[in-house]
Each structure stands twice: as structure tokens, then as C-alpha cells.
Short mmCIF file of C-alpha atoms and ligand atoms in Angstrom, two decimals:
data_model
loop_
_atom_site.label_atom_id
_atom_site.label_comp_id
_atom_site.label_asym_id
_atom_site.label_seq_id
_atom_site.Cartn_x
_atom_site.Cartn_y
_atom_site.Cartn_z
CA MET A 1 0.00 0.00 0.00
CA ALA A 2 1.48 3.37 -1.05
CA GLN A 3 2.36 5.77 1.79
CA ILE A 4 0.71 9.19 1.68
CA ASP A 5 3.08 10.74 4.26
CA THR A 6 5.90 9.91 6.66
CA LEU A 7 3.76 9.98 9.82
CA PRO A 8 3.05 6.73 11.69
CA PRO A 9 0.12 4.50 10.61
CA LEU A 10 -3.19 5.51 12.20
CA ARG A 11 -3.49 2.28 14.17
CA GLN A 12 -0.20 3.20 15.89
CA VAL A 13 -1.32 6.83 16.46
CA ILE A 14 -4.53 5.58 18.11
CA ALA A 15 -2.60 3.15 20.34
CA GLU A 16 0.09 5.69 21.30
CA HIS A 17 -2.43 8.40 22.24
CA GLY A 18 -4.96 6.07 23.88
CA LEU A 19 -7.75 7.07 21.49
CA SER A 20 -10.20 4.30 22.28
CA ALA A 21 -13.37 5.16 20.36
CA LYS A 22 -16.08 6.93 22.35
CA LYS A 23 -19.65 6.16 21.34
CA SER A 24 -20.91 9.42 22.84
CA LEU A 25 -18.79 11.35 20.30
CA GLY A 26 -19.82 9.11 17.40
CA GLN A 27 -16.25 7.96 16.92
CA ASN A 28 -15.82 5.52 14.04
CA PHE A 29 -12.34 6.12 12.71
CA LEU A 30 -11.07 5.65 9.17
CA LEU A 31 -7.67 3.96 9.34
CA ASP A 32 -6.88 3.45 5.65
CA LEU A 33 -4.95 6.54 4.53
CA ASN A 34 -5.38 5.65 0.87
CA LEU A 35 -9.11 5.78 1.44
CA THR A 36 -8.92 9.12 3.25
CA ALA A 37 -6.76 10.48 0.41
CA ARG A 38 -9.44 9.29 -2.01
CA ILE A 39 -12.14 11.15 -0.04
CA ALA A 40 -9.88 14.22 0.05
CA ARG A 41 -9.75 14.22 -3.76
CA VAL A 42 -13.57 14.39 -4.08
CA PRO A 43 -13.71 18.23 -3.98
CA GLY A 44 -11.03 18.47 -6.71
CA ASP A 45 -7.82 20.50 -6.64
CA LEU A 46 -7.45 22.12 -3.19
CA SER A 47 -4.03 23.69 -3.71
CA ALA A 48 -5.55 27.19 -3.87
CA ALA A 49 -8.26 26.56 -1.27
CA ASP A 50 -8.74 26.35 2.49
CA VAL A 51 -10.56 23.37 3.96
CA LEU A 52 -12.70 23.37 7.07
CA GLU A 53 -12.66 19.89 8.58
CA ILE A 54 -15.04 19.02 11.38
CA GLY A 55 -14.08 16.18 13.74
CA PRO A 56 -10.54 15.24 12.60
CA GLY A 57 -10.18 12.64 15.39
CA PRO A 58 -6.77 10.93 15.04
CA GLY A 59 -6.25 12.78 11.74
CA GLY A 60 -6.93 10.26 8.95
CA LEU A 61 -8.93 12.57 6.70
CA THR A 62 -6.81 15.55 7.80
CA ARG A 63 -3.69 13.79 6.53
CA GLY A 64 -5.52 12.86 3.32
CA LEU A 65 -6.45 16.51 2.76
CA LEU A 66 -2.95 17.79 3.48
CA ALA A 67 -1.24 15.10 1.38
CA SER A 68 -3.63 15.91 -1.46
CA GLY A 69 -2.29 19.46 -1.41
CA ALA A 70 -4.90 21.52 0.47
CA ARG A 71 -3.51 25.05 1.00
CA LYS A 72 -4.67 25.07 4.62
CA VAL A 73 -6.83 22.85 6.82
CA LEU A 74 -8.71 24.27 9.80
CA ALA A 75 -9.85 21.35 11.93
CA ILE A 76 -12.37 21.64 14.78
CA GLU A 77 -12.32 18.72 17.24
CA LYS A 78 -14.39 18.27 20.40
CA ASP A 79 -12.33 15.43 21.91
CA GLU A 80 -9.25 16.91 23.59
CA ARG A 81 -7.57 13.49 23.65
CA CYS A 82 -6.98 13.90 19.90
CA LEU A 83 -5.02 17.16 20.18
CA PRO A 84 -1.48 15.69 20.68
CA ALA A 85 -1.91 13.43 17.63
CA LEU A 86 -3.13 16.40 15.59
CA SER A 87 -0.11 18.47 16.75
CA GLN A 88 2.15 15.85 15.18
CA VAL A 89 0.25 16.20 11.90
CA ALA A 90 0.63 19.99 12.11
CA GLU A 91 4.39 19.61 12.60
CA ALA A 92 4.63 17.41 9.51
CA TYR A 93 2.83 20.07 7.41
CA PRO A 94 4.27 23.37 8.71
CA GLY A 95 1.88 26.31 8.60
CA ARG A 96 -0.88 24.32 6.89
CA LEU A 97 -2.91 22.81 9.75
CA GLU A 98 -4.69 24.83 12.44
CA VAL A 99 -6.65 22.95 15.08
CA ILE A 100 -9.43 24.45 17.18
CA SER A 101 -10.41 22.52 20.28
CA GLY A 102 -14.18 22.85 20.67
CA ASP A 103 -17.67 21.96 19.54
CA ALA A 104 -18.24 22.62 15.84
CA LEU A 105 -21.82 23.65 16.66
CA ASP A 106 -20.48 26.59 18.70
CA VAL A 107 -17.27 27.66 16.93
CA ASP A 108 -17.38 30.33 14.19
CA PRO A 109 -14.54 29.33 11.85
CA LEU A 110 -14.80 32.19 9.38
CA GLY A 111 -12.09 34.44 10.84
CA HIS A 112 -9.60 31.57 10.40
CA LEU A 113 -10.24 30.88 6.73
CA THR A 114 -9.57 32.53 3.39
CA PRO A 115 -11.89 31.84 0.42
CA PRO A 116 -12.34 29.71 -1.54
CA ILE A 117 -13.36 27.41 1.31
CA HIS A 118 -14.32 23.75 1.05
CA ILE A 119 -15.77 21.72 3.90
CA ALA A 120 -14.90 18.07 4.54
CA ALA A 121 -16.01 15.89 7.43
CA ASN A 122 -16.66 12.43 8.73
CA LEU A 123 -19.05 13.30 11.51
CA PRO A 124 -21.49 11.61 13.85
CA TYR A 125 -24.94 11.42 12.24
CA ASN A 126 -26.78 13.87 14.49
CA VAL A 127 -24.14 16.62 14.39
CA GLY A 128 -23.62 16.04 10.65
CA THR A 129 -27.28 16.55 9.77
CA GLU A 130 -27.55 19.64 11.96
CA LEU A 131 -24.44 21.19 10.40
CA LEU A 132 -25.59 20.27 6.89
CA VAL A 133 -28.91 22.04 7.43
CA ARG A 134 -27.08 25.10 8.80
CA TRP A 135 -24.69 25.17 5.85
CA LEU A 136 -27.60 24.85 3.42
CA THR A 137 -29.69 27.60 5.00
CA PRO A 138 -27.47 30.67 5.48
CA ALA A 139 -28.99 34.16 5.55
CA VAL A 140 -27.48 34.93 2.14
CA TRP A 141 -26.65 32.80 -0.90
CA PRO A 142 -24.05 31.94 -2.22
CA PRO A 143 -22.71 30.65 1.12
CA PHE A 144 -19.17 30.99 2.49
CA TRP A 145 -18.27 27.52 1.19
CA THR A 146 -17.73 26.26 -2.35
CA SER A 147 -18.36 22.57 -1.70
CA LEU A 148 -19.21 20.11 1.07
CA THR A 149 -17.71 16.61 1.17
CA LEU A 150 -19.50 14.80 3.98
CA MET A 151 -19.68 11.24 5.25
CA PHE A 152 -23.16 10.10 6.28
CA GLN A 153 -24.96 6.88 6.96
CA LYS A 154 -25.86 5.63 3.48
CA GLU A 155 -29.57 6.04 4.21
CA VAL A 156 -29.07 9.75 4.98
CA ALA A 157 -26.89 10.22 1.89
CA GLU A 158 -29.68 8.71 -0.20
CA ARG A 159 -32.17 11.18 1.28
CA ILE A 160 -29.90 14.09 0.26
CA VAL A 161 -29.69 13.03 -3.40
CA ALA A 162 -33.19 11.50 -3.68
CA LYS A 163 -35.25 12.14 -6.79
CA THR A 164 -38.93 13.12 -6.89
CA GLY A 165 -41.21 10.11 -6.43
CA SER A 166 -38.73 7.99 -4.49
CA LYS A 167 -39.24 6.87 -0.88
CA ALA A 168 -36.17 8.82 0.27
CA TYR A 169 -37.41 12.08 -1.29
CA GLY A 170 -38.24 14.70 1.32
CA ARG A 171 -37.15 17.87 3.08
CA LEU A 172 -33.42 17.06 2.95
CA ALA A 173 -33.51 16.44 -0.83
CA ILE A 174 -35.33 19.73 -1.47
CA LEU A 175 -33.05 21.69 0.85
CA ALA A 176 -29.91 20.26 -0.77
CA GLN A 177 -30.95 20.21 -4.39
CA TRP A 178 -32.52 23.67 -4.44
CA ARG A 179 -29.15 25.37 -4.09
CA THR A 180 -26.50 22.71 -4.75
CA ASP A 181 -25.53 19.95 -7.12
CA ALA A 182 -25.52 16.92 -4.84
CA GLU A 183 -24.19 13.45 -5.59
CA ILE A 184 -22.94 10.37 -3.80
CA ALA A 185 -19.19 10.22 -4.46
CA LEU A 186 -18.47 6.86 -2.84
CA THR A 187 -20.04 4.22 -0.65
CA LEU A 188 -18.16 2.51 2.18
CA PRO A 189 -18.85 -0.77 3.96
CA PRO A 190 -18.95 -0.90 7.79
CA GLN A 191 -15.49 -2.56 7.83
CA ALA A 192 -13.88 0.65 6.52
CA PHE A 193 -14.23 2.03 10.07
CA VAL A 194 -12.90 1.15 13.51
CA PRO A 195 -15.08 0.29 15.30
CA ALA A 196 -17.36 -0.85 12.46
CA PRO A 197 -20.80 0.80 12.56
CA LYS A 198 -23.94 -1.28 11.90
CA VAL A 199 -24.71 0.28 8.53
CA HIS A 200 -23.01 1.28 5.27
CA SER A 201 -21.81 4.87 4.87
CA ALA A 202 -21.53 7.17 1.89
CA VAL A 203 -19.63 10.33 1.04
CA VAL A 204 -21.88 13.02 -0.40
CA HIS A 205 -20.46 15.86 -2.44
CA LEU A 206 -22.50 19.07 -2.65
CA ARG A 207 -21.38 21.96 -4.86
CA ALA A 208 -22.96 25.34 -4.12
CA LEU A 209 -24.81 26.79 -7.12
CA PRO A 210 -24.22 30.52 -7.68
CA ALA A 211 -27.98 31.07 -7.26
CA PRO A 212 -30.92 28.82 -6.30
CA ARG A 213 -32.06 26.50 -9.09
CA TYR A 214 -35.53 28.16 -9.10
CA PRO A 215 -36.54 31.43 -7.45
CA ALA A 216 -38.42 31.20 -4.13
CA ASN A 217 -38.41 32.82 -0.71
CA PRO A 218 -36.38 30.44 1.53
CA THR A 219 -38.72 30.87 4.52
CA THR A 220 -41.86 30.19 2.49
CA LEU A 221 -40.28 27.21 0.74
CA SER A 222 -39.03 25.79 4.02
CA ARG A 223 -42.45 26.08 5.74
CA LEU A 224 -44.17 24.58 2.75
CA VAL A 225 -41.84 21.61 2.44
CA ALA A 226 -41.90 20.95 6.21
CA ALA A 227 -45.72 20.91 6.22
CA ALA A 228 -45.97 18.79 3.06
CA PHE A 229 -43.55 16.11 4.26
CA ASN A 230 -44.60 16.09 7.93
CA GLN A 231 -47.74 14.38 6.67
CA ARG A 232 -46.35 12.81 3.52
CA ARG A 233 -49.10 10.18 3.27
CA LYS A 234 -51.81 12.86 3.09
CA MET A 235 -53.01 14.69 0.01
CA LEU A 236 -51.56 18.18 -0.35
CA ARG A 237 -54.94 19.84 0.18
CA ALA A 238 -54.91 18.31 3.69
CA SER A 239 -51.21 18.48 4.61
CA LEU A 240 -50.93 22.14 3.49
CA LYS A 241 -54.21 23.31 5.07
CA GLY A 242 -52.33 25.23 7.77
CA ILE A 243 -50.22 27.09 5.21
CA SER A 244 -53.05 28.97 3.50
CA GLY A 245 -56.83 29.19 3.93
CA ASP A 246 -57.37 28.65 0.19
CA ILE A 247 -54.60 26.16 -0.49
CA GLU A 248 -56.64 24.23 -3.06
CA ALA A 249 -57.01 27.35 -5.18
CA GLN A 250 -53.30 28.16 -4.84
CA LEU A 251 -52.33 24.61 -5.85
CA ASN A 252 -54.65 24.74 -8.86
CA GLU A 253 -53.25 28.14 -9.81
CA VAL A 254 -49.77 26.58 -10.33
CA GLY A 255 -51.11 23.40 -11.93
CA ILE A 256 -50.61 21.05 -8.99
CA ASP A 257 -53.53 18.68 -8.42
CA PRO A 258 -54.52 19.13 -4.70
CA THR A 259 -55.03 15.36 -4.38
CA ARG A 260 -51.35 14.67 -5.06
CA ARG A 261 -48.97 13.72 -2.23
CA ALA A 262 -45.77 15.52 -1.31
CA GLU A 263 -43.38 12.93 -2.69
CA THR A 264 -44.75 13.42 -6.24
CA VAL A 265 -44.11 17.18 -6.21
CA SER A 266 -40.89 18.26 -7.89
CA LEU A 267 -38.54 20.90 -6.54
CA GLU A 268 -39.58 23.19 -9.40
CA GLU A 269 -43.25 22.77 -8.45
CA PHE A 270 -42.57 23.46 -4.75
CA CYS A 271 -40.76 26.66 -5.75
CA ALA A 272 -43.63 27.70 -8.03
CA LEU A 273 -46.10 27.12 -5.19
CA ALA A 274 -43.93 29.12 -2.76
CA ARG A 275 -43.89 32.05 -5.22
CA GLN A 276 -47.64 31.77 -5.71
CA LEU A 277 -48.27 31.85 -1.94
CA ASP A 278 -46.06 34.91 -1.55
CA ALA A 279 -47.73 36.67 -4.45
CA ALA A 280 -51.23 35.85 -3.13
CA SER A 281 -50.47 36.91 0.43
CA PRO A 282 -47.12 38.67 0.75
CA SER A 283 -47.30 38.86 4.56
CA HIS A 284 -48.24 35.23 5.29
CA VAL A 285 -44.69 34.09 6.24
N1 LIG B 1 -12.25 12.31 10.91
C1 LIG B 1 -11.90 11.12 11.69
C2 LIG B 1 -11.90 9.93 10.80
O1 LIG B 1 -12.45 10.02 9.69
O2 LIG B 1 -11.36 8.90 11.20
C3 LIG B 1 -12.86 10.93 12.85
C4 LIG B 1 -14.29 10.67 12.45
S1 LIG B 1 -15.37 10.26 13.80
C5 LIG B 1 -16.72 9.57 12.89
C6 LIG B 1 -16.11 11.80 14.30
C7 LIG B 1 -15.20 12.82 14.94
O3 LIG B 1 -15.95 13.98 15.23
C8 LIG B 1 -14.59 12.36 16.24
O4 LIG B 1 -13.22 12.66 16.27
C9 LIG B 1 -15.35 13.13 17.30
O5 LIG B 1 -14.61 13.36 18.48
C10 LIG B 1 -15.65 14.42 16.54
N2 LIG B 1 -16.82 15.16 17.02
C11 LIG B 1 -17.99 14.66 17.47
N3 LIG B 1 -18.84 15.66 17.75
C12 LIG B 1 -18.19 16.81 17.45
C13 LIG B 1 -18.55 18.18 17.54
N4 LIG B 1 -19.75 18.57 17.98
N5 LIG B 1 -17.63 19.11 17.18
C14 LIG B 1 -16.41 18.74 16.73
N6 LIG B 1 -16.02 17.45 16.63
C15 LIG B 1 -16.90 16.50 16.99
#
């Protein structure tokens, strides 16, 4: 197996620093540096870009990113036990790795990064989804990041890239696909991690579009999609009743049959309905 750097193998790093995996921090480590280098190549050439990495742990993906040529990596890690191992990585790549000890949900990384900025992470499911939603719903678009390369449980990855009409299609698909190009870059079996999780994982790559795919007010669209998919088995005329007093008329106005269910409604149609609702009642949001 080709070496990606001169640092010790990750198994040795974990043993030397006593990094036994903690379930509470969602720790499932990637030990194959060729695999982490492969994930690091998903965003493309990083030599003129900064990378924000969340949850570097013992540094597998961090080393992949640095070996692949990232200009700078800013890594935010909650588990202080990982800091000495990450210091060794920083020494091997002088001036290119900055580590912040803290919770990624609380730290504002922007003052530490220079655009263009890519985000890469192998995160626990709950934190990952919360951060993804935050990154996809900033106050202004385009966001501060150019692309996101994120490891998720395969089932979550499938919800992000799901097409209209599929079982996985829902709020996450709309949120992601409205303003990004989203695709699954690779799928990994449980054995790729130590300890092995119960399910397969997948790396999703999301590239920010310069502008939303279709115009719509983000707040209106978000309310609409939440209501539609909260009761996805119901017909739209029932699930969207709380959104507008005359929802049937609004649906008909944009050519959506009120007896359809949420999972049959395309992103373009949701955006058209959001615009219609705003036009009909500008103050309803
Ligand atoms: N990147 C490493 C890898 O691929 O082997 C570790 C991945 S492990 C799935 C998740 C990492 O995220 C752990 O190192 C864990 O301590 C860290 N973590 C968990 N919650 C976090 C949070 N809220 N903020 C920052 N790091 C967090």
C-alpha cells in the first residue's frame, strides 16, 4: 500500500495516544490513509483553497487533505484526547494545519479561513445533519463555502440526493438540491471504520450553485416543504391546510392537483407554489 506521508500508521497513532473510540462522540475512525486520500480528492484540486474539517479525530482525513495538497486545513475537534496526535500532523505540514479545540456547533470558523473554502467531514450522524442544514440555510446565498464533502450513513446520503417520487425524497432532498448539485461520491462498507458501525456509509459531495435553481423565498419554501412532508401520506390539500386558507385554489393556480402527495411534487413545483403563496399573500410568512 502506497504511503501518503511519513507519519506513523493511524493504528499506531490511536494506540500511542490512547484514542479508544467513544460512542458518545460518534467515533468511528477511518484507518486506511489511501481511502482518506481518495475522499480528500472528491472536492477536486485544493491547492488554492482552504478546507474546514469538522471532527478530525486521530487525523486520517486531515492527513488525506494535506497530502492531497490543500492550502490550509482548519480542523475543529471536540475530543481533547486527539489534540497531541493532531499536533504531530501539524508539525509534519508546517503552517498548513490549524486545530481548534471545541464543539463545531459553537465555533465560528470564518475568521480563520480565506476563500475559496471547502468543507470536509466524517461526523457523527446527528451533528452532521444539523451542520448540513445550517450550511444549506445561510442568511445569504451563495454561502461561504464552495463545496461540502461529507460522510453520512448511506440512508441519509440517499435522502440528500433522492429524486422526486422515491421513498427517500423529502425535506433534505429539497433543501440540498434547491441550491446545490448533490451526488454520492463513494459508498463505504462498515469494515472501513474502527469500530465498524452497523450500517453502510456514503460520502456526499454538494457543490454550491451561484444562485438557487428556481426562485423562491427560503422561509416560504421551508415552511411549505416541512408541512408537506410532515404528513407525507396525506393529500396536499390536507397536509398544506395550515399554510393557506385557500390552499386548493393556490395549488390549482400553479397546476398542482390538490389530491397529489408531497413525494410526487418536484422541486420546481414546490418553488412555483412558494412564489404563488407569496404573491397571493405577501405577509403570510
Ligand atoms: N475524521 C476522523 C476519521 O475520519 O477517522 C474521525 C471521524 S469520527 C466519525 C467523528 C469525529 O468527530 C470524532 O473525532 C469526534 O470526536 C468528533 N466530534 C464529534 N462531535 C463533534 C462536535 N460537535 N464538534 C467537533 N467534533 C466533533
